[in-house]
Amino acid sequence: PPRTLECYGKPISRSFRLEIKKATHALQSFLGQPDDDVVRRMIDSCHGVALLSIVKAGFLGTVQFGGGLVLARNSHTGVWSAPCAVGVAGLSIGAQVGAEHNSVMLVLRSEAAVRAFADASKVTLGLNLSVALGPVGRTVAGGGVVGETGAHAACYSYTYSRGAFAGVGLDGLVVFTRDRLNHNFYGHVA
């Protein structure tokens, strides 16, 4: 497999191992920032983490797509689950222009947030103000996730952006489990 950082920039891959490498690289980039201690404390007390790679591009309306991994943590033992591959797709409408690649870490703050990710599909909606210019942009935000059962839960998101993008928009994003990729890696569907 390629060892350059370009392999980590792919928003979605058909290789579970590459998804693991991308997630590891993304986590290391979040932990290597000045607010490293805040991120570590959030992870130490969370119930789960989603590490995603999302590309966003367009003019006025934008398209978003990508993928990543979700891990849950047992609140009693502190043991992390095996990763589950997920994909994301969405649209945004508003005054926006450009293209950016986002590494996103969602810190799932409750068991309800983890359960919302365990649904077959999830929808997130939100108002987004985004600016990225050049190699680095960074965002910390609170948000919510709604599962198909109607369960909703709060989470915090950390975003590391690269590209040239500016705008304000109403975002809609669907997160779905990549059953085939999980089945090919684990040998069964959980």
XYZ file of C-alpha atoms in Angstrom, residues 42-52 69-73 75 80-81 86 105-118 122 124 143-146 153-158 175:
47
model
C -13.119 14.410 25.976
C -12.034 11.025 24.594
C -11.339 9.684 28.113
C -14.930 10.421 29.170
C -16.804 9.636 25.935
C -18.905 6.628 24.965
C -17.672 6.482 21.369
C -15.729 8.166 18.572
C -16.315 8.524 14.837
C -13.304 9.401 12.673
C -14.427 10.540 9.212
C -14.797 4.374 11.253
C -16.908 4.388 14.408
C -15.765 2.868 17.715
C -17.771 2.462 20.921
C -16.403 2.216 24.443
C -18.693 2.554 29.987
C -13.080 -0.109 23.028
C -15.061 -2.071 20.423
C -19.380 3.905 7.776
C -13.690 13.500 14.783
C -17.112 13.156 16.415
C -16.898 12.587 20.170
C -20.066 10.690 21.106
C -20.885 11.934 24.612
C -23.551 9.415 25.608
C -24.796 5.884 25.073
C -27.722 7.420 23.153
C -25.234 8.936 20.673
C -23.607 5.534 20.153
C -27.038 3.907 19.716
C -27.939 6.581 17.127
C -24.840 5.531 15.150
C -25.858 1.869 15.514
C -28.425 8.454 10.578
C -27.623 15.148 10.798
C -24.026 18.964 17.197
C -26.607 16.268 17.158
C -27.313 12.972 15.438
C -30.770 11.549 14.755
C -27.989 12.580 20.967
C -25.393 15.284 21.426
C -21.838 15.009 20.243
C -18.865 17.293 19.791
C -17.126 17.568 16.456
C -13.559 18.564 15.717
C -24.310 8.437 7.754
